[in-house]
Amino acid sequence: MQAQTPDRILRINTVLARTGLSRSTMYRKMQNGTFPRNIQISTRCAGWRESAIEAWLRNPIFYSVVDRPLD
């Protein structure tokens, strides 16, 4: 039995590097519901769940936020 790894929070530069998207494209996709939503970490800090980014990377063309359960 494997120990479950905690879901890391990725910052924007890491997300952009992993996805290959530009900042504006990523935010446009978020607005359209075709990219995972960010979560607020603090007043001026946001991040993305690593599991959500991995899910998007597995199937970016057909990804939809509506299909994903909210935590």
XYZ file of C-alpha atoms in Angstrom:
71
model
C 0.000 0.000 0.000
C 1.393 3.377 -1.017
C 1.178 6.471 1.135
C -0.894 9.163 -0.539
C 1.124 12.254 -1.401
C -0.416 15.557 -0.352
C -1.722 17.792 -3.140
C 0.847 20.550 -3.611
C -0.039 24.134 -4.461
C 1.808 25.379 -7.543
C 2.595 29.039 -8.160
C 1.985 30.714 -11.502
C 5.525 30.417 -12.909
C 5.535 26.670 -12.269
C 2.089 26.277 -13.853
C 3.152 28.255 -16.928
C 6.351 26.209 -17.272
C 4.512 22.873 -16.975
C 1.686 23.773 -19.360
C 3.590 25.837 -21.921
C 0.789 28.405 -21.931
C 1.255 32.155 -21.809
C -0.170 34.014 -18.825
C -2.928 35.646 -20.892
C -3.933 32.358 -22.537
C -4.066 30.613 -19.177
C -6.344 33.289 -17.669
C -8.548 33.308 -20.791
C -8.933 29.520 -20.509
C -9.771 29.887 -16.798
C -12.474 32.390 -17.701
C -13.867 29.993 -20.344
C -13.855 27.095 -17.875
C -11.274 25.090 -19.840
C -8.447 25.404 -17.321
C -8.405 24.737 -13.556
C -9.340 27.633 -11.314
C -6.760 29.097 -9.010
C -7.200 29.125 -5.251
C -6.462 32.069 -3.014
C -3.568 31.327 -0.648
C -3.441 34.760 0.986
C -4.489 38.320 0.184
C -2.012 38.746 -2.674
C -1.097 35.155 -3.419
C -2.836 32.499 -5.516
C -1.913 29.033 -6.673
C -3.210 25.952 -8.449
C -3.643 22.422 -7.130
C -1.041 20.147 -8.673
C -3.661 17.422 -9.191
C -5.852 19.827 -11.197
C -2.952 20.831 -13.439
C -2.041 17.167 -13.970
C -5.659 16.407 -14.921
C -5.566 19.244 -17.458
C -2.254 18.003 -18.876
C -3.691 14.500 -19.385
C -6.429 15.858 -21.674
C -6.186 19.625 -22.340
C -8.527 19.691 -25.343
C -11.521 18.164 -23.561
C -10.902 19.492 -20.023
C -13.857 21.257 -18.446
C -14.052 22.742 -14.969
C -17.731 21.725 -14.848
C -16.681 18.053 -14.970
C -14.320 18.406 -11.994
C -15.565 18.055 -8.408
C -15.091 21.065 -6.158
C -13.193 20.470 -2.916
